[in-house]
mmCIF file of C-alpha atoms and ligand atoms in Angstrom:
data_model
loop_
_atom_site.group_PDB
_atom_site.id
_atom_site.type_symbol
_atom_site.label_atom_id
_atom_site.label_comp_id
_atom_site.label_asym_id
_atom_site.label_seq_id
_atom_site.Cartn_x
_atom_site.Cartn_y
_atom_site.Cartn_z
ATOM 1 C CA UNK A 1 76.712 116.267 129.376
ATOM 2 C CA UNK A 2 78.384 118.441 132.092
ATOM 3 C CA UNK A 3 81.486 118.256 133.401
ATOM 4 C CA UNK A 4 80.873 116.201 136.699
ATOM 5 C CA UNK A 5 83.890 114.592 137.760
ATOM 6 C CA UNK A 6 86.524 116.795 137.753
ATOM 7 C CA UNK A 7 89.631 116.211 140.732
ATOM 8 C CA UNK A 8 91.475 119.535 139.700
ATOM 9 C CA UNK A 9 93.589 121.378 137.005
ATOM 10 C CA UNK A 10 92.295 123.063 134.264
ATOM 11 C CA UNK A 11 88.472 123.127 132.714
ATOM 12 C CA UNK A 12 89.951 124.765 129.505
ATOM 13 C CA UNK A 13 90.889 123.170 126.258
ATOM 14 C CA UNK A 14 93.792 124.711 125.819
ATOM 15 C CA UNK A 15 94.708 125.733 122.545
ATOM 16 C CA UNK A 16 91.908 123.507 120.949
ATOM 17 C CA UNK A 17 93.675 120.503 121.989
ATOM 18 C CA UNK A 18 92.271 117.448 123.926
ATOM 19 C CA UNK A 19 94.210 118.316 127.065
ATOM 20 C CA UNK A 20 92.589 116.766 130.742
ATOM 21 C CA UNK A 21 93.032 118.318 133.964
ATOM 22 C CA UNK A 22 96.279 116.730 134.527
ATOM 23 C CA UNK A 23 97.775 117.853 131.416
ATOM 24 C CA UNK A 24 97.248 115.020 129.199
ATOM 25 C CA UNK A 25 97.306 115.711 125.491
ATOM 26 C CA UNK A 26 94.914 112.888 123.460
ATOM 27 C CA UNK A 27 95.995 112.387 120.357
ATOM 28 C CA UNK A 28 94.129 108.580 120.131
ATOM 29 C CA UNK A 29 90.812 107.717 118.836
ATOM 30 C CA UNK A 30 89.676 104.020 119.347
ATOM 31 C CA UNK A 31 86.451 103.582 117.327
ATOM 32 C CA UNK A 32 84.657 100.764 117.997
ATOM 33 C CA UNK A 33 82.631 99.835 114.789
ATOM 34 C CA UNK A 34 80.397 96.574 116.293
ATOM 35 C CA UNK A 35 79.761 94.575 119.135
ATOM 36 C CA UNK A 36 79.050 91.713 117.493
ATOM 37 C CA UNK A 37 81.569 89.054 116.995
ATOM 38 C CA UNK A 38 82.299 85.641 115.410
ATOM 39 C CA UNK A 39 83.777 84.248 118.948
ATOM 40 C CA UNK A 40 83.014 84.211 122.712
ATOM 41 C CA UNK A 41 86.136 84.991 124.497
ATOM 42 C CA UNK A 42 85.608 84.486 128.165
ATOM 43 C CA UNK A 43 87.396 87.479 129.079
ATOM 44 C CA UNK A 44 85.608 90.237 126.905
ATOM 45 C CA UNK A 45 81.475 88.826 126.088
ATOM 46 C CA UNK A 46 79.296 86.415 127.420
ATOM 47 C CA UNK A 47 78.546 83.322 126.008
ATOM 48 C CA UNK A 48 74.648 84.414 124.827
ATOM 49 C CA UNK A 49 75.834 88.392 124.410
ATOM 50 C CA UNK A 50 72.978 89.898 123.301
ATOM 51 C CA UNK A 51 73.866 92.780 120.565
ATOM 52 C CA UNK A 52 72.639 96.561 119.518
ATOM 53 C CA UNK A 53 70.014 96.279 116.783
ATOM 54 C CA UNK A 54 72.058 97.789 113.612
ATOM 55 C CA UNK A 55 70.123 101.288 113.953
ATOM 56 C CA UNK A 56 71.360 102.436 117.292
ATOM 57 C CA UNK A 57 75.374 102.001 115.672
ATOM 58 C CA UNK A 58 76.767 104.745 114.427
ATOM 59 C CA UNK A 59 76.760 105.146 110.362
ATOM 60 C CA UNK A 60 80.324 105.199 108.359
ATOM 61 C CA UNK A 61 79.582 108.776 107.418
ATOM 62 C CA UNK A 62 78.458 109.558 111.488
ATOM 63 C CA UNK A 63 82.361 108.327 112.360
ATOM 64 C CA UNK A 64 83.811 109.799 109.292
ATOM 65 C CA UNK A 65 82.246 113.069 111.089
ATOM 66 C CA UNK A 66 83.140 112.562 114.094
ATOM 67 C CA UNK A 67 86.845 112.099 113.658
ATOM 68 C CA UNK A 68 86.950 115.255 110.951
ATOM 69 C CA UNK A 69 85.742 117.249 114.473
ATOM 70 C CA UNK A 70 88.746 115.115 116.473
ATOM 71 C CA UNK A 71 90.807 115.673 114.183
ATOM 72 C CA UNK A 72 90.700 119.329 114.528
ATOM 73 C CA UNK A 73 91.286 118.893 117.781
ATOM 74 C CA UNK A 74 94.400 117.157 117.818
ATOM 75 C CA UNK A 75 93.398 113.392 117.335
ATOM 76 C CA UNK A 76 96.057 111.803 115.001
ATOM 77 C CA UNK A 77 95.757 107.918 115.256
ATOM 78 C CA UNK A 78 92.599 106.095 115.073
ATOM 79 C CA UNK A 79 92.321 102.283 115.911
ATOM 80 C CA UNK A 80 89.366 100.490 114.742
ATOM 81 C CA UNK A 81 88.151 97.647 116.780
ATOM 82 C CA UNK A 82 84.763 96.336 118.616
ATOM 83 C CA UNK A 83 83.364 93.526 118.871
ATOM 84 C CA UNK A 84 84.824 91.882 115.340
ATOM 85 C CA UNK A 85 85.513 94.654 113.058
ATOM 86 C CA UNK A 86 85.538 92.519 110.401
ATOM 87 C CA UNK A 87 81.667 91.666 110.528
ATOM 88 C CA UNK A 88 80.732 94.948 109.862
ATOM 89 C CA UNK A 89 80.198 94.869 106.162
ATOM 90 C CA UNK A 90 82.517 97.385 103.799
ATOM 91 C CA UNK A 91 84.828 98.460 106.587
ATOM 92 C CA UNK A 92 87.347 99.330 103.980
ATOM 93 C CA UNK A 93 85.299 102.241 102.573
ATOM 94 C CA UNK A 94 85.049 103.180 106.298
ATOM 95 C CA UNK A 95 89.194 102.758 106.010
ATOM 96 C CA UNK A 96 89.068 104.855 102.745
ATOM 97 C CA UNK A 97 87.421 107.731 104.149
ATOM 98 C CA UNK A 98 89.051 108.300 107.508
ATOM 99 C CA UNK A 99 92.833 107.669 105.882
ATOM 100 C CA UNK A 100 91.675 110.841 103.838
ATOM 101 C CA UNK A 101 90.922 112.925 106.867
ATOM 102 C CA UNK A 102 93.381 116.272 107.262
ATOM 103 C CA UNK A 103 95.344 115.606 110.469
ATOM 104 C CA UNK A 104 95.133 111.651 110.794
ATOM 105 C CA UNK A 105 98.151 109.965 110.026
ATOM 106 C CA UNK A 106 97.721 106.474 111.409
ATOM 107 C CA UNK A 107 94.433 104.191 110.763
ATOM 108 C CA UNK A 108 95.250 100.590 112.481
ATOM 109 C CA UNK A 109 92.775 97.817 113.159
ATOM 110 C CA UNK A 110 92.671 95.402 116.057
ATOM 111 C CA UNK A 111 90.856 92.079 114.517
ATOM 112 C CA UNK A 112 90.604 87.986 115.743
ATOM 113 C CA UNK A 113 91.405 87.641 112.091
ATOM 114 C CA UNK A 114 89.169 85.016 111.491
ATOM 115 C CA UNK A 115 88.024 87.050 108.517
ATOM 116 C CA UNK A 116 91.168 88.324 107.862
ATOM 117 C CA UNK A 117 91.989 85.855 104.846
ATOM 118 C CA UNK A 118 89.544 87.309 102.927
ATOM 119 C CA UNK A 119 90.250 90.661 103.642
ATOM 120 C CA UNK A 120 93.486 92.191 103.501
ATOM 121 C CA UNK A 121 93.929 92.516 100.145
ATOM 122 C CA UNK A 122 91.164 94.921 100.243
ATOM 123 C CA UNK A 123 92.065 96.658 103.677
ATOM 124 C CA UNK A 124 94.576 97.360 102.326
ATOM 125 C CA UNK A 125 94.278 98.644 99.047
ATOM 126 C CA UNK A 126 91.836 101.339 101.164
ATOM 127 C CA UNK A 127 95.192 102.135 103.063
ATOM 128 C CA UNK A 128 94.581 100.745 106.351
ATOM 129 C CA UNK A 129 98.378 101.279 107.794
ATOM 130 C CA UNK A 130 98.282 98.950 110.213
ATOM 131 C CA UNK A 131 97.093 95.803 111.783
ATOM 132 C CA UNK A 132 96.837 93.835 115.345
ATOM 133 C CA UNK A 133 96.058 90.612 114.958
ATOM 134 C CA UNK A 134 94.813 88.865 118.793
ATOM 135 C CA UNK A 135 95.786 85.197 119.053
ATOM 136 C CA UNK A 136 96.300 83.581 122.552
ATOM 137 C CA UNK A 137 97.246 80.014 121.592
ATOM 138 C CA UNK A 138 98.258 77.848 118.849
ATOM 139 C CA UNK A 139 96.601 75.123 120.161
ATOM 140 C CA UNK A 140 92.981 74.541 118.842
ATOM 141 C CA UNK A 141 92.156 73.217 122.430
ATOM 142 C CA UNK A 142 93.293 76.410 124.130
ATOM 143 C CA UNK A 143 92.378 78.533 121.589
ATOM 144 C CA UNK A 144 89.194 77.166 122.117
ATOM 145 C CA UNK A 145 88.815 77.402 125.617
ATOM 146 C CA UNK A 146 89.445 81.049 125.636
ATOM 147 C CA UNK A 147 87.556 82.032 122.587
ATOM 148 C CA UNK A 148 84.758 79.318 123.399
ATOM 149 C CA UNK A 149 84.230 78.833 119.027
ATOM 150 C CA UNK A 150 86.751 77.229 116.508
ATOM 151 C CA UNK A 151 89.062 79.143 114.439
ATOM 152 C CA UNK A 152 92.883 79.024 114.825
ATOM 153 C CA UNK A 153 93.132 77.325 111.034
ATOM 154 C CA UNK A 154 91.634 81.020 110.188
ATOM 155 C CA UNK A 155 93.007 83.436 112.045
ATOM 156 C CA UNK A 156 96.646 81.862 110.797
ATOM 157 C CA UNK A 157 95.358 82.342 107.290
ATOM 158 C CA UNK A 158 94.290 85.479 107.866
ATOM 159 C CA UNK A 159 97.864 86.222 109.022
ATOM 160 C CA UNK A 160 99.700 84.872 105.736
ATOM 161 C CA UNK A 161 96.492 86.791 103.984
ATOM 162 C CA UNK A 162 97.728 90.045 105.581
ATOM 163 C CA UNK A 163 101.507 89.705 105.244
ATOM 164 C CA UNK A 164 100.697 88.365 101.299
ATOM 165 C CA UNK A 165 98.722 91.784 101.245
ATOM 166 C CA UNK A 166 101.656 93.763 101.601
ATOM 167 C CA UNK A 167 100.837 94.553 105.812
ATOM 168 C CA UNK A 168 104.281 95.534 107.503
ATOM 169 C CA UNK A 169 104.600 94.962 110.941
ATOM 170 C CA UNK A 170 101.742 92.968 111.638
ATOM 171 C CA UNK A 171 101.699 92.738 115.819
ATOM 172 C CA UNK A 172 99.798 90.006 117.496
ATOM 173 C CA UNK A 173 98.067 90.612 120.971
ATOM 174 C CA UNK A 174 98.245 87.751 123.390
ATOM 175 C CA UNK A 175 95.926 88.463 127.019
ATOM 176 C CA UNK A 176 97.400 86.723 129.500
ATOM 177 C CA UNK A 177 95.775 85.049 132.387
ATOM 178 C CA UNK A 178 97.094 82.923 135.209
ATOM 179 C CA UNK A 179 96.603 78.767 135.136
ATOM 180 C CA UNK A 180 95.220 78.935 131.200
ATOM 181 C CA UNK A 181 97.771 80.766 129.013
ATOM 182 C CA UNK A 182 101.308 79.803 130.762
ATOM 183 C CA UNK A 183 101.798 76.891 128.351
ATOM 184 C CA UNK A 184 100.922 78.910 125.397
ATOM 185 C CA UNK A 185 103.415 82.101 126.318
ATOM 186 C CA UNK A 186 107.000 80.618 124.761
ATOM 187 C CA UNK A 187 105.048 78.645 121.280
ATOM 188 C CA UNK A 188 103.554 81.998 120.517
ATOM 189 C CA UNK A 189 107.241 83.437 121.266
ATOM 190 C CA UNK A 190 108.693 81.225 119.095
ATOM 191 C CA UNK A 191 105.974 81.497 115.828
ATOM 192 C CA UNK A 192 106.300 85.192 116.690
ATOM 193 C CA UNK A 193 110.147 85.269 115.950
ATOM 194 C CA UNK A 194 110.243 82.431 113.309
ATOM 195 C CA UNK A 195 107.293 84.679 111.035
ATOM 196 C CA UNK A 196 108.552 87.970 112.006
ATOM 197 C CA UNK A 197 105.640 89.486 113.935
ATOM 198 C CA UNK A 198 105.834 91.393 116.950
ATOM 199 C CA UNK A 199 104.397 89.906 119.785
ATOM 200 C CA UNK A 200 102.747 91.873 122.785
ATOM 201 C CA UNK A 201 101.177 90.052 125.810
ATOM 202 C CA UNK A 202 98.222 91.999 127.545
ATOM 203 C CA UNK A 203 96.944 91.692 131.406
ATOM 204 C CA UNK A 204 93.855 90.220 131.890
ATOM 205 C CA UNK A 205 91.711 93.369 133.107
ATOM 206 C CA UNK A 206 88.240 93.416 134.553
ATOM 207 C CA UNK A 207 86.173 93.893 131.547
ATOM 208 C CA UNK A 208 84.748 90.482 131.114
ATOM 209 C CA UNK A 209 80.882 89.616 131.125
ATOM 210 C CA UNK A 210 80.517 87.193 133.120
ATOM 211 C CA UNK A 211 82.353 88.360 136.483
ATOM 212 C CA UNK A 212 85.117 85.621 136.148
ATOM 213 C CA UNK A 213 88.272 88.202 136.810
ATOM 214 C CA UNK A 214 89.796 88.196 139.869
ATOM 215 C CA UNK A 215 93.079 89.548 140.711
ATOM 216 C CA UNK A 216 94.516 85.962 141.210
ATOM 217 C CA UNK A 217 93.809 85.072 137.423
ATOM 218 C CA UNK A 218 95.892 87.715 136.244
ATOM 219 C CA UNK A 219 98.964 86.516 134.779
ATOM 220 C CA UNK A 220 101.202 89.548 135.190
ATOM 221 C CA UNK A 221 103.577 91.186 132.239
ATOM 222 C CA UNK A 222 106.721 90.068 134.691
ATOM 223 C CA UNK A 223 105.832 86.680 134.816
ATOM 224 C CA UNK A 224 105.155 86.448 131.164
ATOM 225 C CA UNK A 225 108.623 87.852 131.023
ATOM 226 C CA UNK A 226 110.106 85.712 133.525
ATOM 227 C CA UNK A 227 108.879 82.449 131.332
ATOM 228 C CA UNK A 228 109.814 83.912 128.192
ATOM 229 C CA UNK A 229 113.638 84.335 130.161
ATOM 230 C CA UNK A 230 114.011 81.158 131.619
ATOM 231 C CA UNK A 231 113.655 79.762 128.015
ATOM 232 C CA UNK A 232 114.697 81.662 125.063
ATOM 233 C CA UNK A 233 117.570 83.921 127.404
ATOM 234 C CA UNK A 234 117.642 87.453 128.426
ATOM 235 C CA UNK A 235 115.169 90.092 127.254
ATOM 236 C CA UNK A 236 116.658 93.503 126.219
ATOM 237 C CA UNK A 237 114.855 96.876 127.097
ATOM 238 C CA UNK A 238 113.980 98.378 123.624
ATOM 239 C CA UNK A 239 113.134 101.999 123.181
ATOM 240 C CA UNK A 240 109.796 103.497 122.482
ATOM 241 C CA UNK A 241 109.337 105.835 119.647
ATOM 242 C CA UNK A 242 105.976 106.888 121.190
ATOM 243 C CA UNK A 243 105.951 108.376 124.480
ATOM 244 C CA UNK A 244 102.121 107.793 124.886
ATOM 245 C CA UNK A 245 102.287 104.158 124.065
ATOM 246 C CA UNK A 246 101.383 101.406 126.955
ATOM 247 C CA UNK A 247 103.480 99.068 125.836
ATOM 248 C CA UNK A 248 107.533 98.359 127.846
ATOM 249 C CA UNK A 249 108.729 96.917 124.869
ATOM 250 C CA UNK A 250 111.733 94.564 124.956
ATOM 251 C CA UNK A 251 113.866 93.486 121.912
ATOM 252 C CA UNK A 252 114.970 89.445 121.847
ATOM 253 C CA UNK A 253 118.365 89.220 123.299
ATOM 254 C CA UNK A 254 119.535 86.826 119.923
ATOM 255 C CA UNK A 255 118.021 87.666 116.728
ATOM 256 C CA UNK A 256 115.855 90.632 115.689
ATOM 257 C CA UNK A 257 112.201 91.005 116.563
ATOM 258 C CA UNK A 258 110.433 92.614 119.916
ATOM 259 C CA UNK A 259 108.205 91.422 122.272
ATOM 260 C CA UNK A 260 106.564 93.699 124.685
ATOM 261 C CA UNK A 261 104.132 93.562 128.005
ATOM 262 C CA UNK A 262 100.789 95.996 128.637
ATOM 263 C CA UNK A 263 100.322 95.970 132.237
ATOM 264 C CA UNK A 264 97.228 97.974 133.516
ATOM 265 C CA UNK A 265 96.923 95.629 136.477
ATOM 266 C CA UNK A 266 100.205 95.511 137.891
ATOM 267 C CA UNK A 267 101.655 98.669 136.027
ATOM 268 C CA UNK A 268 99.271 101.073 135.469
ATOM 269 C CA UNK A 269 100.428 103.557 132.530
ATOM 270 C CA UNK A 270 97.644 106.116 133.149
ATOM 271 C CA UNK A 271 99.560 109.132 133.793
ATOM 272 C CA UNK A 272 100.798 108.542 129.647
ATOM 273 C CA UNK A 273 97.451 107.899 128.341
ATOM 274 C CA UNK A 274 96.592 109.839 125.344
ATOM 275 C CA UNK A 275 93.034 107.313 124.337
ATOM 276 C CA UNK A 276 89.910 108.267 123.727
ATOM 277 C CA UNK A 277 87.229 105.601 123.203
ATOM 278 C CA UNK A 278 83.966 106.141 120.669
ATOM 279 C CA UNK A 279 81.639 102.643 121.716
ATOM 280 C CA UNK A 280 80.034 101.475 118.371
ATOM 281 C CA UNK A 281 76.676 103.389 119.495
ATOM 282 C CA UNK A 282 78.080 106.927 119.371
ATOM 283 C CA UNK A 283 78.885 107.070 123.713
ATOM 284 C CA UNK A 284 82.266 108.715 124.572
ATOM 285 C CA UNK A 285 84.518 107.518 127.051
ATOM 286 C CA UNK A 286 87.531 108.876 128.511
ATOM 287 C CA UNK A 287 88.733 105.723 129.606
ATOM 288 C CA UNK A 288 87.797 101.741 129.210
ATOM 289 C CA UNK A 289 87.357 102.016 132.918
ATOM 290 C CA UNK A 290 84.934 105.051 132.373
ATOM 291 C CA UNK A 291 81.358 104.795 134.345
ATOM 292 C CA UNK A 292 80.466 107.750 132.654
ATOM 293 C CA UNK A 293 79.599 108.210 128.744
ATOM 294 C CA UNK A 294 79.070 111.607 126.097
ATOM 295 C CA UNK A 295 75.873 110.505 124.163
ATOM 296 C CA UNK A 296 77.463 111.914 120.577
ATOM 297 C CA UNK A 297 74.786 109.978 118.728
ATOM 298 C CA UNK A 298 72.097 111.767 120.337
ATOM 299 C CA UNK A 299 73.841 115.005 118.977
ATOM 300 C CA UNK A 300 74.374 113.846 115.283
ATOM 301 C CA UNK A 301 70.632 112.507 115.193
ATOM 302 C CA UNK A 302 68.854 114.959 117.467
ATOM 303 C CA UNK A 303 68.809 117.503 114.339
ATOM 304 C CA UNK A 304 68.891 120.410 116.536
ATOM 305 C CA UNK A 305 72.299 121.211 115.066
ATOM 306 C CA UNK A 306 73.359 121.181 111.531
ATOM 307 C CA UNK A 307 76.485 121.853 109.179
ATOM 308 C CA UNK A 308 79.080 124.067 111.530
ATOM 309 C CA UNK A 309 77.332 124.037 114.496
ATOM 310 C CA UNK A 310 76.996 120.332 114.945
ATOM 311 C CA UNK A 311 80.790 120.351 114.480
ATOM 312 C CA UNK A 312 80.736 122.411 117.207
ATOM 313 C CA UNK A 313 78.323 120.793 119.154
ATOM 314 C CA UNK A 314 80.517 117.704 118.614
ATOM 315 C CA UNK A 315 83.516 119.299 119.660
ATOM 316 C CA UNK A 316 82.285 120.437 122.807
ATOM 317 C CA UNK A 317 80.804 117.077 123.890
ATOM 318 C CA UNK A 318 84.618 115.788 123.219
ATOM 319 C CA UNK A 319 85.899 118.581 125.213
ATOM 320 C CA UNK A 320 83.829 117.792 128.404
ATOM 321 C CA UNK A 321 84.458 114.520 128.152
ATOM 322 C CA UNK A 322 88.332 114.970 128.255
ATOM 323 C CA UNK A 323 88.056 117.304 131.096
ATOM 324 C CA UNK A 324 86.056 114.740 133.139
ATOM 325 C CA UNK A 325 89.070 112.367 132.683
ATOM 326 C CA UNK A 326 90.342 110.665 136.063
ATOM 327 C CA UNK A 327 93.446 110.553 137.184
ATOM 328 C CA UNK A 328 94.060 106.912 136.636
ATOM 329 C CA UNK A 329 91.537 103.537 136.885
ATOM 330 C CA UNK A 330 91.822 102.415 140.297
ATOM 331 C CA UNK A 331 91.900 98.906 139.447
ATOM 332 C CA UNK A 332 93.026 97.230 142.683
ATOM 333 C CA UNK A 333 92.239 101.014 144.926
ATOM 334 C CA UNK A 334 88.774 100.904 147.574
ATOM 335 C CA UNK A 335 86.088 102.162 145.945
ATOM 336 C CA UNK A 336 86.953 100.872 142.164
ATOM 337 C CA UNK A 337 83.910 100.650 140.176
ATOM 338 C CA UNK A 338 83.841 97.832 137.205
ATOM 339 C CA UNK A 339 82.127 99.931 134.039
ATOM 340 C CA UNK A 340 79.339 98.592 133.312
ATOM 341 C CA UNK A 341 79.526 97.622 129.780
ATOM 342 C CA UNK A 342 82.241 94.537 128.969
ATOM 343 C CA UNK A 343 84.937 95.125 126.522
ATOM 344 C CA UNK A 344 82.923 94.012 123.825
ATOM 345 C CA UNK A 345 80.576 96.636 124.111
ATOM 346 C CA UNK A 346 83.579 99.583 124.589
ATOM 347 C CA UNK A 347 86.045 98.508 122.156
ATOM 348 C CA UNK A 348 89.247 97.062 123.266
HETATM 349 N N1 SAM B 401 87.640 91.375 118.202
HETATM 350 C C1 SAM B 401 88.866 92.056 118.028
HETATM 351 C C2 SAM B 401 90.000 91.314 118.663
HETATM 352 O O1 SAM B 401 89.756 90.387 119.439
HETATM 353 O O2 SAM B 401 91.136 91.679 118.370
HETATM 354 C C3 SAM B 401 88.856 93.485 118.511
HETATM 355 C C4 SAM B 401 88.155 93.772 119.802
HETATM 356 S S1 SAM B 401 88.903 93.039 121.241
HETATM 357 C C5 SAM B 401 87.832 93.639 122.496
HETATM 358 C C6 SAM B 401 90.386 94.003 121.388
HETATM 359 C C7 SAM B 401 91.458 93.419 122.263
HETATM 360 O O3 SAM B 401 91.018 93.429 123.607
HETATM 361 C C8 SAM B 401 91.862 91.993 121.944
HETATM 362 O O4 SAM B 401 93.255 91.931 121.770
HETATM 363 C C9 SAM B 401 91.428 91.225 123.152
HETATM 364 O O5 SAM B 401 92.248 90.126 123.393
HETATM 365 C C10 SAM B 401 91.540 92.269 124.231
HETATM 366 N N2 SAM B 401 90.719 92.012 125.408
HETATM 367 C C11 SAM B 401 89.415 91.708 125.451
HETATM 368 N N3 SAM B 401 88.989 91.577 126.717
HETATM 369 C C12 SAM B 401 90.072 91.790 127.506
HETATM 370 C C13 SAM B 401 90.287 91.781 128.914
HETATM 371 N N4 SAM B 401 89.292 91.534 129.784
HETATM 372 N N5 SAM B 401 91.522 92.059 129.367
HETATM 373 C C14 SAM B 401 92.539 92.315 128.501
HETATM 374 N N6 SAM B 401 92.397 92.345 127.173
HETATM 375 C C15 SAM B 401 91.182 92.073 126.681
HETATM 376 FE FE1 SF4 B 402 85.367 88.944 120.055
HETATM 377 FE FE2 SF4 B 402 87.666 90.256 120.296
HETATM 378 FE FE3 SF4 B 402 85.983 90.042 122.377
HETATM 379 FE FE4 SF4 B 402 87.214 87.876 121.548
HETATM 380 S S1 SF4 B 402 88.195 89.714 122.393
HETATM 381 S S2 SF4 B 402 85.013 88.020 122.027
HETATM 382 S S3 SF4 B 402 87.383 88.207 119.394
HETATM 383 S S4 SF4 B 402 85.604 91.122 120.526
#
């Protein structure tokens, strides 16, 4: 597809690199592999989500091509996510193959872990480097409430699974939102620090399914912090090693360990953002906020192009879709649009 939103700079990739009209370099691929999932998390699906029959998802050998063509283009991390990762069957041999790809240096997953346990071992073995595991509560009642299905017993397995497997620097994502999670912030803080994981807590953003976000239920970064303070003592800023990562990341002011806060709602990091998005049926996105997708599934199946020139073809629907890039989301601005696929169906 054309080029139809752009608000100035350059239309050229420079130097075959992913670079938008306002000079951002992308260097991140999130691939979403599914949109099913073993739980119903009120802010991401809808209770009775209906899912993509299995043909419309891209194959493990469409993505392995896919990212071969990013690649070349300057992509260097991929993140695997969805829906549940984990349901897809044999994502390690999807692992295998895209740790083997010249130019990527960083395969991570973002799982609820429930399947985790059984796993790792193997994840890991394929060379998956690392791992997000998201857990919200460590009560079974909360955890419940959020995730609307059962599960905490597993996704803590799945977290002695990983670090048993050999996984360094396991993180755990924690979305926060306002009169559900407050109770929930300093117990995760403390598991966090007493198991050595580092702990990140996420804004609630408006991606849900079931139009339940509003800006009064997001629990914002600084008063995540301000609870963590008032409890365990003073946070201290910690420096980032990535300059493209969304995270303000703080180290705890006694002991090691770091926490840190993602705030898209209340902090917007889009002039740093370096993501790319690839939904689980083959659609493009320049942002999670994007009302606009690059149909790249259409162009691997449409057999019009084969062996260099589908790379090609591939590499120029990446190209326009990086060039139609936005400045930043507008969550909060007149005029924001809410995409209109939920998180589930993007890939978080
Ligand atoms: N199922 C996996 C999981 O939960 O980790 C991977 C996909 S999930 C969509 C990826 C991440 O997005 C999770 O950490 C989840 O908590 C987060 N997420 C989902 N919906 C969100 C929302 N509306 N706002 C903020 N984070 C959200
Ligand atoms: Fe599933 Fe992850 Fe969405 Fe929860 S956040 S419903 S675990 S995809």
């Amino acid at each position: 597809m054309n080029d139809s939103h752009p608000r100035g700079g350059t239309r050229r990739l420079a130097a075959g690199r992913l670079i938008d009209g306002f000079g951002r370099m992308h260097t991140d691929l999130r691939v979403s592999v599914t949109d099913r999932c073993n739980l119903r998390c009120t802010y991401c699906m809808p209770i009775d989500a209906a899912f993509k029959p299995r043909a419309e998802l891209l194959t493990y050998e469409e993505i392995a091509r896919v990212v071969q063509v990013a690649a070349r283009l300057g992509i260097r991390s991929i993140r695997l996510t969805g829906g549940e990762p984990l349901m897809r069957s044999g994502l390690d041999e999807l692992v295998r193959q895209l740790v083997a790809v010249p130019g990527i240096d960083d395969v991570a997953l973002t799982t609820n872990g429930l399947l985790l346990a059984e796993q790792a071992e193997r994840l890991r073995r394929a060379g998956l480097h690392r791992l997000n595991v998201s857990l919200d509560s460590l009560r079974e009642d909360v955890f419940e409430a959020i995730a609307r299905r059962r599960g905490l017993d597993r996704v803590l397995a799945g977290l002695a699974a990983a670090r048993a497997a050999g996984f360094a620097a396991i993180r755990i994502n924690a979305v926060s939102m306002r009169g559900l999670t407050e109770g929930e912030i300093v117990p995760l803080a403390e598991f966090c620090r007493r198991e050595g994981f580092e702990l990140r807590f996420i804004e609630f953003m408006p991606l849900d399914a079931e139009a339940g976000w509003a800006d009064d239920r997001v629990l914002t970064g600084r008063a995540v912090r301000a609870i963590l303070e008032r409890h365990l003592g003073a946070l201290v800023p910690a420096a980032s090693g990535d300059p493209g990562q969304p995270a303000v990341d703080f180290t705890w002011g006694a002991g090691s360990g770091r926490v840190g806060f993602i705030d898209p709602v209340s902090a917007p990091f889009c002039e740093r953002c370096d993501r790319l998005r690839l939904t689980a049926d083959g659609q493009f996105r320049n942002c999670l906020f994007s009302t606009t997708e690059w149909d790249v599934r259409e162009v691997l199946r449409g057999g019009i192009e084969t062996g260099a020139t589908l790379d090609a073809a591939i590499a120029t629907l990446l190209g326009d879709c990086v060039r139609a890039k936005r400045a930043a989301h507008g969550i909060g601005a007149a005029g924001f649009e809410r995409p209109a696929r939920a998180m589930y169906q993007i890939g978080g």
